[in-house]
Amino acid sequence: MNLYFSRLRLFEASFYIAEDEPRTADTKEKAGSDETRLVREIYRVTTTVRKHSIFPEITTIEYFDHTNPISDKLKEDGPGKVVAVISWNWPSQDSSIINIGGKVMKLNEFLKRGKGITNTNTHLKIGDSEYIWKSAVFRPAQLYDPASRSVARYIPNSGSFQLSTFVKGSFFAKVPEEKDNAKKVSRSFGASRLELEKDIFESAEERDYAVSSFFVYKACRDLSILLTPWWRKDAGEVIGIKV
């Protein structure tokens, strides 16, 4: 399973799957390109910000089951299934708490750092099995199973999202607004990918743990994310992806 998301908005990210086939002639007009594939939101990350701060306060990770016809209605009228809630006491992982699958634990218990100053391996327990997130310079994060097989991989550059938005104002000061006198335009921005091996993450619980642990792993290691305006409202609707 390939999940596409924006790494610059990790704290306010949606994880999408892309349809196998490009858009048809019937749907091409909306996307504006034959190469653009339809996307479906599977996971959604939302985060509140501490008052007078850029640091996160509460992060909620939701799952939308597209095999369930009620799911799209839930997305419009209310939240999906909450799979994890993180209460941050940034930057301490020892005093930040995660509630996942009904289990409440500290972040440094959910993801345990390996022993040693130079050891960057991070251990994750799913059921009775222990997995390890590993990364290094020029080697993006990968999740390894007990048999040392790579079962999840982070690919930083994996195509571009196509965005439908409304803009109003001068060339130097365009403000997204959905108004009658605003112009509808198409934009694009970079997409990243999280690859999950289907035969490993067949159950919803295992998949939830993999996605949630990836979010925590990246959020706690890539501090540059905090320097991006992730807390601002998204500038439009994702209508597809070019991969």
C-alpha positions as a Markdown table, in Angstrom:
| # | Residue | x | y | z |
|---|---|---|---|---|
| 1 | Met | 0.0 | 0.0 | 0.0 |
| 2 | Asn | 1.3 | 3.4 | -1.0 |
| 3 | Leu | 0.2 | 6.4 | 1.2 |
| 4 | Tyr | 0.9 | 9.8 | -0.2 |
| 5 | Phe | 1.2 | 12.9 | 2.0 |
| 6 | Ser | 2.9 | 16.3 | 2.3 |
| 7 | Arg | 6.0 | 16.1 | 4.6 |
| 8 | Leu | 5.9 | 19.9 | 5.0 |
| 9 | Arg | 2.5 | 19.7 | 6.6 |
| 10 | Leu | 3.1 | 16.5 | 8.6 |
| 11 | Phe | 1.2 | 17.8 | 11.7 |
| 12 | Glu | -1.8 | 18.7 | 9.5 |
| 13 | Ala | -1.4 | 16.0 | 6.8 |
| 14 | Ser | -3.8 | 13.7 | 5.0 |
| 15 | Phe | -2.5 | 10.4 | 3.8 |
| 16 | Tyr | -4.0 | 9.4 | 0.4 |
| 17 | Ile | -4.0 | 6.3 | -1.8 |
| 18 | Ala | -3.9 | 6.8 | -5.6 |
| 19 | Glu | -6.2 | 5.0 | -7.9 |
| 20 | Asp | -4.6 | 2.4 | -10.2 |
| 21 | Glu | -5.7 | 4.1 | -13.4 |
| 22 | Pro | -5.3 | 7.7 | -14.5 |
| 23 | Arg | -8.4 | 9.9 | -14.7 |
| 24 | Thr | -10.8 | 9.0 | -17.6 |
| 25 | Ala | -12.2 | 11.5 | -20.1 |
| 26 | Asp | -15.2 | 12.0 | -17.9 |
| 27 | Thr | -13.1 | 13.2 | -15.0 |
| 28 | Lys | -10.2 | 14.8 | -16.8 |
| 29 | Glu | -11.8 | 18.2 | -16.9 |
| 30 | Lys | -11.6 | 18.6 | -13.1 |
| 31 | Ala | -8.0 | 17.6 | -12.9 |
| 32 | Gly | -6.9 | 19.2 | -16.1 |
| 33 | Ser | -4.5 | 16.3 | -17.0 |
| 34 | Asp | -4.7 | 12.7 | -18.2 |
| 35 | Glu | -1.7 | 11.9 | -16.0 |
| 36 | Thr | -3.4 | 12.9 | -12.7 |
| 37 | Arg | -4.8 | 10.0 | -10.7 |
| 38 | Leu | -7.7 | 10.2 | -8.3 |
| 39 | Val | -6.8 | 10.0 | -4.6 |
| 40 | Arg | -8.7 | 8.9 | -1.6 |
| 41 | Glu | -8.0 | 10.1 | 1.9 |
| 42 | Ile | -7.2 | 7.1 | 4.2 |
| 43 | Tyr | -5.6 | 8.8 | 7.3 |
| 44 | Arg | -5.9 | 12.3 | 8.5 |
| 45 | Val | -3.6 | 14.1 | 11.0 |
| 46 | Thr | -4.9 | 17.2 | 12.8 |
| 47 | Thr | -3.0 | 19.1 | 15.5 |
| 48 | Thr | -3.8 | 22.0 | 17.8 |
| 49 | Val | -1.1 | 24.5 | 18.7 |
| 50 | Arg | -0.2 | 25.7 | 22.2 |
| 51 | Lys | -1.3 | 29.2 | 23.0 |
| 52 | His | 1.3 | 31.9 | 21.9 |
| 53 | Ser | 3.5 | 29.1 | 20.5 |
| 54 | Ile | 4.3 | 27.2 | 17.3 |
| 55 | Phe | 4.6 | 23.9 | 19.3 |
| 56 | Pro | 2.0 | 21.2 | 19.0 |
| 57 | Glu | -0.5 | 20.5 | 21.8 |
| 58 | Ile | -2.8 | 17.7 | 20.8 |
| 59 | Thr | -2.5 | 15.5 | 17.6 |
| 60 | Thr | -5.3 | 13.3 | 16.5 |
| 61 | Ile | -4.9 | 10.6 | 13.8 |
| 62 | Glu | -8.1 | 9.4 | 12.1 |
| 63 | Tyr | -8.8 | 6.5 | 9.7 |
| 64 | Phe | -11.4 | 6.5 | 6.9 |
| 65 | Asp | -12.5 | 3.1 | 5.7 |
| 66 | His | -13.4 | 3.4 | 2.0 |
| 67 | Thr | -14.8 | -0.1 | 1.8 |
| 68 | Asn | -17.5 | 1.3 | 4.0 |
| 69 | Pro | -20.0 | 3.5 | 2.1 |
| 70 | Ile | -20.7 | 5.5 | 5.3 |
| 71 | Ser | -17.0 | 6.6 | 5.4 |
| 72 | Asp | -17.3 | 9.5 | 2.9 |
| 73 | Lys | -20.4 | 10.8 | 4.7 |
| 74 | Leu | -18.4 | 10.7 | 8.0 |
| 75 | Lys | -15.6 | 12.7 | 6.4 |
| 76 | Glu | -18.1 | 15.4 | 5.5 |
| 77 | Asp | -20.3 | 15.4 | 8.5 |
| 78 | Gly | -17.9 | 14.4 | 11.3 |
| 79 | Pro | -14.7 | 12.7 | 12.2 |
| 80 | Gly | -13.5 | 9.2 | 11.1 |
| 81 | Lys | -12.3 | 6.5 | 13.4 |
| 82 | Val | -9.8 | 7.9 | 15.9 |
| 83 | Val | -6.8 | 5.5 | 16.0 |
| 84 | Ala | -4.4 | 7.6 | 18.0 |
| 85 | Val | -4.3 | 10.8 | 20.2 |
| 86 | Ile | -1.0 | 12.4 | 21.2 |
| 87 | Ser | -0.8 | 14.9 | 24.1 |
| 88 | Trp | 2.5 | 16.7 | 23.5 |
| 89 | Asn | 4.8 | 18.3 | 26.1 |
| 90 | Trp | 7.2 | 19.4 | 23.4 |
| 91 | Pro | 10.1 | 18.6 | 23.1 |
| 92 | Ser | 10.0 | 16.0 | 25.9 |
| 93 | Gln | 9.1 | 12.5 | 24.7 |
| 94 | Asp | 9.2 | 11.3 | 28.3 |
| 95 | Ser | 6.3 | 13.5 | 29.3 |
| 96 | Ser | 4.3 | 13.3 | 26.0 |
| 97 | Ile | 1.6 | 10.7 | 26.0 |
| 98 | Ile | 0.0 | 8.6 | 23.2 |
| 99 | Asn | -3.3 | 6.8 | 23.4 |
| 100 | Ile | -3.4 | 4.2 | 20.6 |
| 101 | Gly | -5.6 | 1.1 | 20.4 |
| 102 | Gly | -6.9 | 1.8 | 23.9 |
| 103 | Lys | -3.4 | 1.7 | 25.3 |
| 104 | Val | -1.9 | 4.8 | 27.0 |
| 105 | Met | 1.8 | 5.2 | 27.2 |
| 106 | Lys | 4.6 | 7.7 | 27.0 |
| 107 | Leu | 6.0 | 8.4 | 23.6 |
| 108 | Asn | 9.4 | 7.0 | 24.6 |
| 109 | Glu | 7.7 | 3.8 | 25.6 |
| 110 | Phe | 5.7 | 3.6 | 22.3 |
| 111 | Leu | 9.0 | 4.2 | 20.4 |
| 112 | Lys | 12.0 | 3.1 | 22.3 |
| 113 | Arg | 15.4 | 4.5 | 21.3 |
| 114 | Gly | 18.3 | 2.0 | 21.1 |
| 115 | Lys | 21.0 | 2.2 | 23.7 |
| 116 | Gly | 24.1 | 4.3 | 23.0 |
| 117 | Ile | 24.5 | 7.9 | 22.0 |
| 118 | Thr | 25.1 | 7.1 | 18.3 |
| 119 | Asn | 22.4 | 4.5 | 18.1 |
| 120 | Thr | 19.4 | 6.0 | 16.2 |
| 121 | Asn | 17.4 | 2.7 | 15.9 |
| 122 | Thr | 13.9 | 3.1 | 17.3 |
| 123 | His | 12.0 | 0.0 | 18.5 |
| 124 | Leu | 8.3 | -0.4 | 18.0 |
| 125 | Lys | 6.2 | -3.3 | 19.4 |
| 126 | Ile | 3.2 | -4.4 | 17.4 |
| 127 | Gly | 1.4 | -7.3 | 19.2 |
| 128 | Asp | 4.1 | -9.7 | 20.3 |
| 129 | Ser | 6.6 | -8.7 | 17.5 |
| 130 | Glu | 9.3 | -6.0 | 17.7 |
| 131 | Tyr | 10.0 | -3.8 | 14.7 |
| 132 | Ile | 12.7 | -1.2 | 14.3 |
| 133 | Trp | 12.7 | 2.1 | 12.5 |
| 134 | Lys | 16.1 | 3.0 | 11.0 |
| 135 | Ser | 17.4 | 6.0 | 9.1 |
| 136 | Ala | 20.7 | 7.7 | 8.3 |
| 137 | Val | 22.1 | 10.5 | 6.2 |
| 138 | Phe | 20.9 | 10.0 | 2.6 |
| 139 | Arg | 18.9 | 7.0 | 3.7 |
| 140 | Pro | 15.3 | 7.8 | 4.5 |
| 141 | Ala | 13.5 | 6.0 | 7.3 |
| 142 | Gln | 12.6 | 2.3 | 6.9 |
| 143 | Leu | 10.8 | -0.1 | 9.2 |
| 144 | Tyr | 12.3 | -3.6 | 9.7 |
| 145 | Asp | 10.4 | -6.6 | 11.0 |
| 146 | Pro | 11.9 | -9.3 | 13.4 |
| 147 | Ala | 13.5 | -11.1 | 10.4 |
| 148 | Ser | 15.3 | -7.8 | 9.4 |
| 149 | Arg | 13.1 | -7.4 | 6.3 |
| 150 | Ser | 12.1 | -3.8 | 5.2 |
| 151 | Val | 8.3 | -3.7 | 5.5 |
| 152 | Ala | 7.7 | 0.0 | 5.4 |
| 153 | Arg | 9.7 | 2.7 | 3.6 |
| 154 | Tyr | 9.6 | 6.5 | 3.5 |
| 155 | Ile | 10.2 | 8.0 | 0.0 |
| 156 | Pro | 10.6 | 11.8 | 0.3 |
| 157 | Asn | 10.0 | 12.7 | -3.4 |
| 158 | Ser | 7.1 | 10.8 | -5.0 |
| 159 | Gly | 5.4 | 13.0 | -7.5 |
| 160 | Ser | 3.2 | 16.0 | -7.0 |
| 161 | Phe | -0.3 | 16.7 | -5.6 |
| 162 | Gln | -2.8 | 18.6 | -7.8 |
| 163 | Leu | -4.7 | 21.3 | -5.9 |
| 164 | Ser | -7.9 | 23.1 | -6.8 |
| 165 | Thr | -8.1 | 26.5 | -5.1 |
| 166 | Phe | -9.6 | 30.0 | -5.3 |
| 167 | Val | -7.4 | 33.1 | -5.3 |
| 168 | Lys | -8.3 | 36.8 | -5.0 |
| 169 | Gly | -6.0 | 39.8 | -5.0 |
| 170 | Ser | -3.0 | 41.2 | -6.7 |
| 171 | Phe | -0.1 | 39.2 | -8.1 |
| 172 | Phe | 1.9 | 39.9 | -5.0 |
| 173 | Ala | -0.8 | 39.2 | -2.5 |
| 174 | Lys | -3.0 | 36.4 | -3.4 |
| 175 | Val | -5.4 | 35.2 | -0.7 |
| 176 | Pro | -7.3 | 31.8 | -1.0 |
| 177 | Glu | -11.0 | 32.6 | -0.8 |
| 178 | Glu | -14.0 | 30.6 | -2.0 |
| 179 | Lys | -16.0 | 33.6 | -3.3 |
| 180 | Asp | -18.0 | 34.3 | -6.4 |
| 181 | Asn | -15.5 | 36.9 | -7.6 |
| 182 | Ala | -12.4 | 34.7 | -6.8 |
| 183 | Lys | -10.7 | 32.9 | -9.6 |
| 184 | Lys | -10.4 | 29.1 | -9.5 |
| 185 | Val | -6.9 | 27.9 | -10.3 |
| 186 | Ser | -4.9 | 24.7 | -10.2 |
| 187 | Arg | -1.7 | 24.4 | -8.3 |
| 188 | Ser | 0.7 | 21.6 | -7.5 |
| 189 | Phe | 3.0 | 20.8 | -4.5 |
| 190 | Gly | 5.4 | 18.0 | -3.7 |
| 191 | Ala | 4.2 | 14.6 | -2.4 |
| 192 | Ser | 6.1 | 12.1 | -0.3 |
| 193 | Arg | 5.2 | 8.4 | 0.0 |
| 194 | Leu | 5.0 | 5.8 | 2.8 |
| 195 | Glu | 5.1 | 2.3 | 1.4 |
| 196 | Leu | 3.6 | -0.5 | 3.5 |
| 197 | Glu | 3.9 | -4.1 | 2.6 |
| 198 | Lys | 0.4 | -5.4 | 2.3 |
| 199 | Asp | 1.1 | -9.0 | 3.5 |
| 200 | Ile | 2.7 | -7.6 | 6.7 |
| 201 | Phe | 0.1 | -5.0 | 7.5 |
| 202 | Glu | -3.1 | -6.9 | 6.7 |
| 203 | Ser | -4.9 | -6.0 | 9.9 |
| 204 | Ala | -6.2 | -2.5 | 10.7 |
| 205 | Glu | -4.4 | -2.5 | 14.1 |
| 206 | Glu | -1.0 | -3.3 | 12.5 |
| 207 | Arg | -1.5 | -0.6 | 9.8 |
| 208 | Asp | -2.6 | 2.0 | 12.4 |
| 209 | Tyr | 0.5 | 1.3 | 14.5 |
| 210 | Ala | 2.8 | 1.6 | 11.4 |
| 211 | Val | 1.3 | 4.9 | 10.3 |
| 212 | Ser | 1.1 | 6.3 | 13.8 |
| 213 | Ser | 4.7 | 5.3 | 14.6 |
| 214 | Phe | 5.9 | 6.8 | 11.4 |
| 215 | Phe | 4.3 | 10.1 | 12.2 |
| 216 | Val | 5.8 | 10.1 | 15.7 |
| 217 | Tyr | 9.2 | 9.0 | 14.4 |
| 218 | Lys | 9.3 | 11.8 | 11.8 |
| 219 | Ala | 7.8 | 14.5 | 14.1 |
| 220 | Cys | 10.3 | 13.9 | 16.8 |
| 221 | Arg | 13.4 | 13.7 | 14.6 |
| 222 | Asp | 12.7 | 16.2 | 11.8 |
| 223 | Leu | 12.6 | 19.4 | 13.8 |
| 224 | Ser | 12.5 | 21.5 | 10.6 |
| 225 | Ile | 8.8 | 20.6 | 10.3 |
| 226 | Leu | 8.1 | 23.1 | 13.1 |
| 227 | Leu | 9.6 | 25.9 | 11.1 |
| 228 | Thr | 7.0 | 25.4 | 8.3 |
| 229 | Pro | 3.6 | 27.1 | 8.7 |
| 230 | Trp | 1.8 | 23.8 | 9.1 |
| 231 | Trp | -0.8 | 25.3 | 11.4 |
| 232 | Arg | -2.2 | 27.5 | 8.7 |
| 233 | Lys | -5.4 | 26.5 | 6.9 |
| 234 | Asp | -4.8 | 24.4 | 3.8 |
| 235 | Ala | -5.0 | 26.4 | 0.7 |
| 236 | Gly | -7.3 | 24.2 | -1.3 |
| 237 | Glu | -8.7 | 20.8 | -2.2 |
| 238 | Val | -6.4 | 18.0 | -3.3 |
| 239 | Ile | -8.0 | 16.6 | -6.5 |
| 240 | Gly | -5.3 | 14.2 | -7.6 |
| 241 | Ile | -1.7 | 13.2 | -7.8 |
| 242 | Lys | 0.9 | 12.8 | -10.6 |
| 243 | Val | 3.2 | 9.9 | -9.8 |
